[in-house]
XYZ file of C-alpha atoms in Angstrom:
554
model
C -25.985 44.669 -40.707
C -24.698 47.557 -38.940
C -23.333 48.247 -35.901
C -24.535 50.496 -32.934
C -21.294 51.201 -31.349
C -21.273 52.129 -27.982
C -20.085 55.524 -28.176
C -21.785 59.379 -27.972
C -21.534 61.996 -30.697
C -23.757 64.355 -30.326
C -24.661 67.766 -29.947
C -25.007 68.119 -26.920
C -24.368 69.568 -23.362
C -22.212 67.182 -21.715
C -22.079 67.811 -18.406
C -19.204 65.936 -15.455
C -21.421 64.372 -12.086
C -20.326 65.460 -8.861
C -20.994 63.630 -5.359
C -23.335 66.187 -4.347
C -26.079 66.133 -6.914
C -28.022 63.461 -8.243
C -31.217 63.307 -9.554
C -31.717 66.971 -10.608
C -28.783 67.183 -12.720
C -28.942 67.824 -16.549
C -27.800 64.037 -17.786
C -25.559 63.615 -19.658
C -26.558 63.445 -23.493
C -29.341 65.962 -23.162
C -29.739 68.500 -25.145
C -28.379 72.424 -25.081
C -31.166 74.882 -24.711
C -32.459 76.652 -28.250
C -31.056 73.415 -30.253
C -33.418 72.702 -33.280
C -34.258 68.379 -33.376
C -33.434 67.152 -36.222
C -33.298 63.331 -37.263
C -29.500 63.279 -36.678
C -29.983 64.447 -33.467
C -32.739 62.549 -32.698
C -30.730 59.884 -33.522
C -28.180 60.813 -31.560
C -30.335 60.823 -28.554
C -31.459 57.665 -28.951
C -27.860 56.403 -28.868
C -27.018 58.375 -26.258
C -29.663 56.316 -24.371
C -28.612 53.387 -25.843
C -24.940 54.348 -24.178
C -25.886 54.165 -21.127
C -25.687 50.015 -21.046
C -22.362 50.928 -21.252
C -21.959 53.431 -17.630
C -19.081 55.085 -19.788
C -20.194 58.690 -18.377
C -17.933 61.596 -18.731
C -15.844 61.833 -15.586
C -17.064 58.329 -13.954
C -14.928 56.239 -15.343
C -13.726 55.273 -12.060
C -17.362 53.219 -11.881
C -17.382 51.295 -15.017
C -17.853 48.330 -12.823
C -20.342 49.972 -11.001
C -22.641 49.746 -14.257
C -25.491 48.544 -15.841
C -23.494 46.342 -18.100
C -22.136 43.958 -15.185
C -24.002 42.991 -11.646
C -20.753 41.152 -10.402
C -20.680 43.524 -7.761
C -24.030 42.310 -6.588
C -22.426 38.982 -6.808
C -19.873 39.446 -3.991
C -22.729 39.644 -2.302
C -24.218 36.277 -2.566
C -22.983 33.100 -1.982
C -21.235 32.821 -5.431
C -17.986 35.071 -5.264
C -15.759 37.004 -3.507
C -14.541 40.531 -3.959
C -10.869 39.349 -5.068
C -7.654 41.951 -5.624
C -4.872 42.764 -4.098
C -6.656 41.661 -0.752
C -9.546 42.546 1.597
C -8.075 46.492 2.155
C -7.964 46.472 -1.617
C -11.648 48.506 -2.857
C -12.844 48.958 0.794
C -16.528 49.692 -0.269
C -16.239 46.657 -1.954
C -15.130 44.878 0.792
C -17.772 46.615 3.136
C -20.030 45.018 0.721
C -19.177 41.056 0.604
C -19.077 41.526 4.312
C -22.404 43.038 4.814
C -20.914 46.028 6.884
C -22.606 48.934 4.215
C -23.661 52.609 5.086
C -25.636 54.926 3.689
C -21.857 56.607 2.156
C -20.840 53.860 0.772
C -19.319 54.577 -2.590
C -20.331 51.129 -4.168
C -23.833 52.011 -3.859
C -23.917 55.572 -4.238
C -21.954 55.259 -7.588
C -24.736 52.425 -9.055
C -27.524 54.308 -7.712
C -26.068 57.401 -10.259
C -25.536 55.110 -13.119
C -28.822 54.179 -13.064
C -30.545 57.484 -12.290
C -28.040 58.881 -14.914
C -29.411 56.334 -17.708
C -32.711 56.363 -16.842
C -32.471 60.731 -17.625
C -31.067 60.193 -20.932
C -33.597 57.588 -21.934
C -36.168 60.298 -20.445
C -34.413 63.134 -22.549
C -35.365 60.764 -26.166
C -38.720 60.207 -24.884
C -39.602 63.695 -24.370
C -37.858 65.047 -27.773
C -39.574 61.941 -29.394
C -43.270 63.144 -28.011
C -42.118 66.567 -29.708
C -40.547 65.739 -32.898
C -42.133 65.670 -36.203
C -41.557 63.552 -38.947
C -43.424 61.457 -41.359
C -40.070 59.196 -42.395
C -38.832 59.129 -38.921
C -39.886 55.462 -37.165
C -40.924 57.189 -34.184
C -43.007 54.486 -32.426
C -40.241 51.984 -32.863
C -37.858 54.230 -31.141
C -40.107 55.210 -28.918
C -40.925 51.609 -28.174
C -37.288 51.110 -27.552
C -36.756 54.021 -24.848
C -39.975 52.703 -23.171
C -37.770 49.183 -23.073
C -34.676 50.750 -21.823
C -36.302 52.756 -19.301
C -38.089 49.777 -18.022
C -34.377 47.547 -17.712
C -33.226 50.789 -15.825
C -36.037 50.677 -13.222
C -36.052 47.085 -12.975
C -31.828 47.108 -12.033
C -32.691 49.899 -9.377
C -35.556 48.011 -8.052
C -33.495 44.800 -7.508
C -30.333 46.664 -6.576
C -32.135 48.791 -3.704
C -36.179 47.841 -3.485
C -37.729 50.806 -2.830
C -36.546 53.423 -5.044
C -38.410 56.726 -7.376
C -40.510 56.184 -10.475
C -38.333 58.325 -12.914
C -40.107 59.283 -16.747
C -40.353 62.052 -18.825
C -43.392 64.111 -16.395
C -41.031 63.678 -13.071
C -38.725 66.171 -11.778
C -35.450 64.854 -10.611
C -35.958 67.345 -7.553
C -39.461 66.163 -7.015
C -38.706 62.477 -6.796
C -39.219 60.107 -4.232
C -39.179 56.584 -3.348
C -42.184 56.547 -1.322
C -45.029 57.060 -3.554
C -45.158 53.927 -5.038
C -44.472 50.162 -3.420
C -42.128 47.645 -5.101
C -45.253 45.703 -6.428
C -46.284 48.984 -7.989
C -42.927 49.852 -9.290
C -43.072 46.784 -10.978
C -46.495 47.001 -12.443
C -45.235 50.806 -14.123
C -42.172 48.768 -15.183
C -44.089 45.950 -16.938
C -46.379 48.416 -18.576
C -43.188 50.052 -20.214
C -41.956 46.717 -20.995
C -45.535 46.037 -22.764
C -45.634 48.567 -24.979
C -42.289 47.976 -26.373
C -43.817 44.456 -27.123
C -46.417 45.853 -28.573
C -44.593 48.269 -30.952
C -41.529 46.888 -31.795
C -40.809 44.919 -34.822
C -39.695 41.229 -34.726
C -36.209 42.267 -36.031
C -34.020 45.318 -36.782
C -31.364 46.378 -39.451
C -28.687 47.463 -36.971
C -27.116 44.822 -34.253
C -28.247 46.256 -31.096
C -31.103 47.837 -31.080
C -34.186 45.485 -29.362
C -36.834 44.012 -31.191
C -40.192 42.143 -30.015
C -38.201 38.890 -29.107
C -36.837 40.991 -26.361
C -38.770 42.304 -24.795
C -41.061 39.159 -25.243
C -38.067 37.388 -22.867
C -38.212 40.475 -20.656
C -41.315 40.627 -19.792
C -40.279 36.943 -18.616
C -37.823 38.378 -16.169
C -40.302 40.831 -14.816
C -43.034 38.134 -14.568
C -40.744 36.096 -13.027
C -39.714 38.149 -10.404
C -43.636 38.955 -10.405
C -44.523 35.304 -9.893
C -47.210 35.702 -12.394
C -46.452 32.068 -13.287
C -48.968 31.533 -16.092
C -48.370 35.075 -17.049
C -44.566 33.812 -18.158
C -45.264 31.079 -20.513
C -46.559 32.778 -23.824
C -43.934 35.210 -23.587
C -41.350 32.039 -23.437
C -43.169 30.568 -26.199
C -42.825 33.535 -28.092
C -39.273 33.078 -28.113
C -39.226 29.811 -27.730
C -40.974 29.569 -31.006
C -39.388 32.341 -33.465
C -36.680 29.992 -34.936
C -34.428 33.009 -34.451
C -32.995 31.225 -31.340
C -30.860 28.336 -30.466
C -28.580 26.952 -27.634
C -24.923 27.313 -29.319
C -23.558 23.785 -29.132
C -20.424 24.473 -27.718
C -20.827 26.422 -24.092
C -17.212 28.128 -23.997
C -18.199 29.702 -27.784
C -20.151 31.841 -24.762
C -17.105 34.174 -24.127
C -15.906 34.303 -28.029
C -15.791 37.035 -30.248
C -17.110 34.844 -33.242
C -20.137 33.840 -31.552
C -21.216 37.127 -29.677
C -24.249 38.196 -31.611
C -24.885 34.332 -31.626
C -28.444 32.175 -31.608
C -28.212 32.285 -27.740
C -28.029 36.054 -27.619
C -31.449 37.716 -26.683
C -30.203 40.895 -25.488
C -26.626 41.962 -25.144
C -24.663 45.431 -24.887
C -22.890 45.748 -28.168
C -18.930 46.508 -27.821
C -16.629 47.863 -30.427
C -13.468 46.389 -31.291
C -11.424 50.296 -31.041
C -7.908 50.913 -30.697
C -8.910 53.347 -27.488
C -10.457 50.862 -25.096
C -12.337 53.867 -22.817
C -14.278 54.445 -26.388
C -15.818 50.519 -27.034
C -14.040 47.880 -25.022
C -15.991 46.005 -22.240
C -14.033 47.316 -18.905
C -17.179 46.722 -16.739
C -14.942 43.571 -15.741
C -12.068 46.165 -16.131
C -10.965 44.605 -12.754
C -11.893 40.922 -13.392
C -8.722 39.758 -15.130
C -6.429 36.881 -13.783
C -3.298 38.170 -12.331
C -0.812 36.150 -14.462
C 1.861 35.827 -17.192
C -1.096 34.737 -19.410
C -1.803 38.252 -19.820
C -0.454 41.655 -19.615
C -1.268 42.445 -16.332
C -4.752 41.599 -14.466
C -6.069 42.770 -10.781
C -8.396 39.475 -10.013
C -10.854 40.568 -8.688
C -14.194 38.715 -8.795
C -12.984 35.131 -7.775
C -15.797 32.268 -7.900
C -16.086 31.255 -3.810
C -15.591 27.465 -2.546
C -19.154 26.806 -2.062
C -20.094 27.897 -6.006
C -16.988 25.818 -7.166
C -18.167 22.489 -4.902
C -21.937 23.410 -6.328
C -20.697 21.623 -9.366
C -19.733 18.474 -7.312
C -22.514 15.586 -9.535
C -22.988 12.111 -8.516
C -22.415 8.544 -9.941
C -24.951 9.610 -12.393
C -24.004 12.597 -13.391
C -26.613 14.410 -11.546
C -25.878 17.486 -8.936
C -24.855 16.708 -5.210
C -27.268 18.240 -3.547
C -27.543 17.274 0.077
C -23.604 17.662 1.632
C -22.372 18.996 -1.925
C -19.793 22.009 0.130
C -17.981 18.660 2.798
C -14.733 18.196 1.749
C -13.023 17.259 -0.205
C -13.180 20.683 -2.153
C -13.534 20.482 -6.410
C -10.408 22.987 -6.095
C -9.415 21.237 -9.190
C -7.167 18.828 -11.069
C -6.350 16.662 -7.533
C -10.338 16.271 -6.905
C -11.190 13.088 -8.794
C -14.724 12.454 -7.947
C -17.189 13.462 -10.995
C -18.209 17.145 -11.395
C -20.223 19.063 -14.226
C -18.198 20.059 -17.265
C -19.184 23.846 -16.845
C -16.813 24.289 -14.156
C -14.033 24.441 -15.875
C -15.591 27.089 -18.626
C -16.618 29.339 -16.216
C -13.654 29.805 -13.418
C -10.131 28.908 -13.182
C -8.685 25.709 -11.018
C -6.329 24.772 -10.165
C -4.092 22.758 -12.588
C -6.636 23.169 -15.061
C -5.720 24.664 -18.579
C -6.909 27.894 -18.508
C -8.778 28.247 -22.316
C -5.793 27.820 -24.424
C -2.933 30.063 -22.282
C -1.264 27.758 -20.414
C -1.841 25.600 -16.478
C -4.176 27.725 -14.199
C -2.527 27.877 -10.705
C -3.546 28.950 -7.580
C 0.271 29.721 -6.410
C 0.977 31.915 -9.379
C -2.041 33.097 -11.178
C -3.362 34.570 -7.923
C -3.171 38.022 -6.408
C -3.446 37.773 -2.371
C -3.303 35.474 0.414
C -6.297 36.481 1.639
C -7.488 34.168 -1.386
C -5.881 31.035 -0.935
C -8.454 29.640 -3.559
C -8.775 32.191 -6.078
C -11.003 31.105 -8.738
C -10.772 33.662 -11.254
C -14.206 33.828 -13.852
C -13.448 32.718 -17.497
C -16.724 33.894 -18.927
C -16.060 37.690 -19.219
C -12.432 37.222 -20.809
C -11.263 36.394 -24.327
C -8.556 33.850 -24.789
C -4.783 35.410 -24.311
C -3.747 34.110 -27.865
C -6.389 36.001 -29.278
C -5.012 38.990 -31.412
C -8.184 41.280 -30.531
C -7.310 41.357 -26.940
C -6.451 44.595 -26.108
C -2.301 45.091 -25.097
C -2.062 46.616 -22.258
C -4.224 48.553 -19.981
C -6.887 48.095 -19.436
C -6.161 44.153 -18.943
C -7.608 41.502 -21.396
C -10.239 44.624 -22.711
C -11.721 43.026 -25.488
C -14.736 44.052 -27.953
C -16.841 40.703 -26.373
C -20.186 41.752 -25.889
C -22.032 41.567 -22.364
C -25.113 39.495 -22.459
C -27.797 40.235 -20.460
C -30.491 37.741 -21.482
C -29.268 34.343 -23.181
C -31.506 32.181 -24.739
C -30.787 29.631 -22.148
C -32.091 31.721 -19.218
C -35.309 32.710 -21.560
C -35.569 28.103 -21.182
C -34.440 28.297 -17.500
C -37.533 31.367 -16.783
C -40.431 29.355 -18.563
C -39.297 25.630 -16.403
C -39.315 27.859 -13.219
C -43.105 28.919 -14.788
C -43.707 25.937 -15.360
C -42.837 24.203 -11.551
C -43.990 27.138 -9.058
C -47.625 27.233 -11.176
C -47.493 23.461 -10.774
C -48.168 23.416 -14.527
C -46.585 20.538 -16.597
C -43.254 19.036 -14.683
C -42.378 17.149 -17.452
C -42.184 19.719 -19.767
C -39.979 21.686 -17.039
C -37.868 18.600 -17.050
C -37.215 18.311 -20.875
C -36.537 22.293 -20.934
C -33.974 21.904 -18.012
C -32.235 18.903 -19.625
C -32.195 20.686 -23.269
C -29.261 22.632 -21.108
C -28.241 19.814 -19.635
C -27.400 17.897 -22.689
C -25.618 20.836 -24.653
C -23.196 21.138 -21.603
C -23.075 17.132 -21.872
C -22.543 17.084 -25.544
C -19.700 20.696 -25.491
C -16.156 19.660 -25.835
C -14.932 19.305 -22.796
C -11.842 20.918 -21.276
C -8.615 18.758 -22.015
C -5.129 18.501 -20.881
C -2.773 21.005 -22.555
C -1.544 18.043 -24.945
C -4.967 16.999 -25.936
C -4.624 13.633 -24.428
C -6.947 13.639 -22.101
C -9.979 15.332 -20.222
C -8.785 18.083 -17.751
C -10.812 16.419 -14.821
C -13.365 13.510 -14.133
C -16.345 15.433 -16.129
C -19.935 13.718 -15.482
C -23.424 15.268 -16.285
C -26.323 13.805 -17.702
C -29.861 14.842 -18.152
C -32.632 13.965 -15.180
C -34.619 11.279 -15.090
C -38.623 11.076 -14.855
C -37.882 8.589 -11.856
C -38.573 11.154 -8.532
C -39.443 14.511 -10.414
C -42.008 16.008 -8.164
C -42.559 19.650 -7.831
C -40.278 19.974 -4.535
C -37.532 18.169 -6.402
C -37.591 19.642 -9.786
C -37.674 23.280 -7.873
C -34.575 22.298 -6.434
C -33.406 21.157 -9.793
C -34.121 23.930 -11.581
C -32.532 26.637 -8.705
C -29.359 24.636 -9.340
C -29.884 24.974 -12.943
C -29.828 28.461 -12.929
C -26.502 28.715 -10.450
C -24.525 26.210 -12.644
C -25.285 27.755 -15.993
C -25.496 31.301 -15.187
C -22.175 30.863 -12.911
C -20.443 34.215 -12.814
C -22.764 36.541 -15.004
C -24.270 38.098 -11.911
C -27.271 36.641 -11.623
C -27.352 34.763 -7.848
C -28.107 37.461 -5.047
C -31.185 38.470 -7.358
C -32.606 34.871 -7.323
C -32.251 33.996 -3.928
C -33.644 37.536 -3.158
C -37.129 36.527 -5.007
C -37.035 32.989 -4.135
C -36.907 34.370 -0.593
C -33.945 32.232 0.916
C -31.495 34.572 0.697
C -30.871 34.977 5.075
C -30.908 31.111 5.477
C -28.926 30.250 2.066
C -25.885 33.231 3.058
C -25.805 32.182 6.793
C -25.413 28.454 5.972
C -22.678 29.721 3.566
C -21.689 31.798 5.821
C -20.671 29.115 9.067
C -18.560 27.291 6.480
C -17.346 29.228 3.762
C -14.497 30.836 6.457
C -12.862 27.588 6.890
C -11.540 28.372 3.480
C -11.277 32.204 2.876
C -10.453 33.011 6.936
C -12.094 37.141 6.763
C -15.401 35.878 6.858
C -15.387 34.221 9.986
C -17.802 36.386 12.019
C -19.734 37.937 9.067
C -23.301 38.288 9.942
C -25.714 38.725 7.145
C -29.345 40.459 8.461
C -32.257 39.350 7.217
C -34.444 42.193 5.763
C -31.533 44.440 5.234
C -28.671 43.259 3.524
C -30.384 41.479 0.994
C -30.489 45.265 -0.790
C -28.285 48.159 -1.328
C -29.092 51.363 1.211
C -30.419 54.532 -0.451
C -27.105 56.805 -0.974
C -26.753 59.172 1.768
C -26.832 61.891 -0.692
C -29.561 61.398 -2.378
C -31.021 61.507 1.178
C -29.433 65.056 1.879
C -30.392 66.569 -1.449
C -33.628 65.938 -1.150
C -35.171 66.170 2.843
C -38.481 64.408 2.768
C -38.652 62.737 -0.122
C -36.946 59.704 0.630
C -37.300 56.813 2.866
C -34.016 54.945 3.867
C -33.875 51.182 3.708
C -34.543 49.258 6.353
C -31.713 48.642 8.991
C -29.444 51.192 7.232
């Protein structure tokens, strides 16, 4: 099948960004005045909208890691991850986010906002032209559904990151947009309506990889409806994906980080990247900083490190079930020296001390870490391929490849349905069966082994949940832990905590203990009702006085 490469070849005016203009800028990908739209230009506008998923805007190369392809910068504001890098003074805006001293001039908050608003602007340019484009042989309705899908996606990301945001459609001028027009609940309804349109008008399949289809929209409807706590409405959309026969869990968990399986049956919605000689044009460099600092790769900046709390969450008991009470107590599951059982997904997801890193060698804190500020530097494995793979880019950006970025995996669809069944108290046994599908995949995967292949690299133990004691309270606890383990280092944790309403409690408990391992966290405080979200960028407030209301506490 033909692949939509994330690159732009468009007859258009491409304008660079500048920090004193945001929503009222002409978006990159907008047509020059007087250009007549034909089918080729229309397709280029569609491709430009899709390419916004990579946030590779001209003039914005330095903010790729704040784009829609990865939310690792949200993970560092949760209990799952540290900023990492060359110490706490490296990328100060990120350190401010991690330690909850954000302010409205923080570059991280500004650049994320900028990437999302420009992405929405590109989509709206395509929508405006689709509304006027008349060609009976062109699939206008399908393309409109694709654009409504993308607009919903980008708005959803804005709401999750900033809480109170403007609704930007093809009829709204950026200079007139306000974040007080709609409540968060009303915004989610508008997002749901866009995604419903996409679901109603998209085909079951597409001839090109990268284009969304009806099942992609059904899965995203689950994502939105779970956020809205519309539990009974989640289930039929999840069932459509599950019953389609097009999706299934991979047999091997580790294959999720393989180029050979990047468009596998487990992938429902993914950002397509290309293998190109020029990594700026195709490689997934949203994770440009997130490569372990070692000789295994030609370099590495060592950002995005798993927290000790997350690593300890992989502890299991003698029955192969998660340890819930006291899981974060010493001894810590630092690596090979920890002899108690752990979930095997821990060593598929991140590097631990004296455990093999893929096929590249033994990972050690002393030789693979960059800064003493992070003594236990658990680097993420999920977004990089094996260093021995010839398809890895040689040089800057470190460890770049054409590895796609999965926004929705089939495993998450199963977990969304399970969550709806539990929270709605609809069918706890079916929820358990869904969670156990995921646990059994991990159980039956080939475990990480010592480099000589003689034995497993650690004491791995994982079993499905039994029926005994499976009530709603325990099922909820199991579901939430399963999301944390299965989706570790994929950028979901903060958003999960927010929608469960337990962010302040969870982060406060985390900070009260994590500083004993990572000393710079001592004295850090999370303020409930403020730190769940970024501030609205000051540049937006200054540019459009009176139209924006700052988030609480900033």
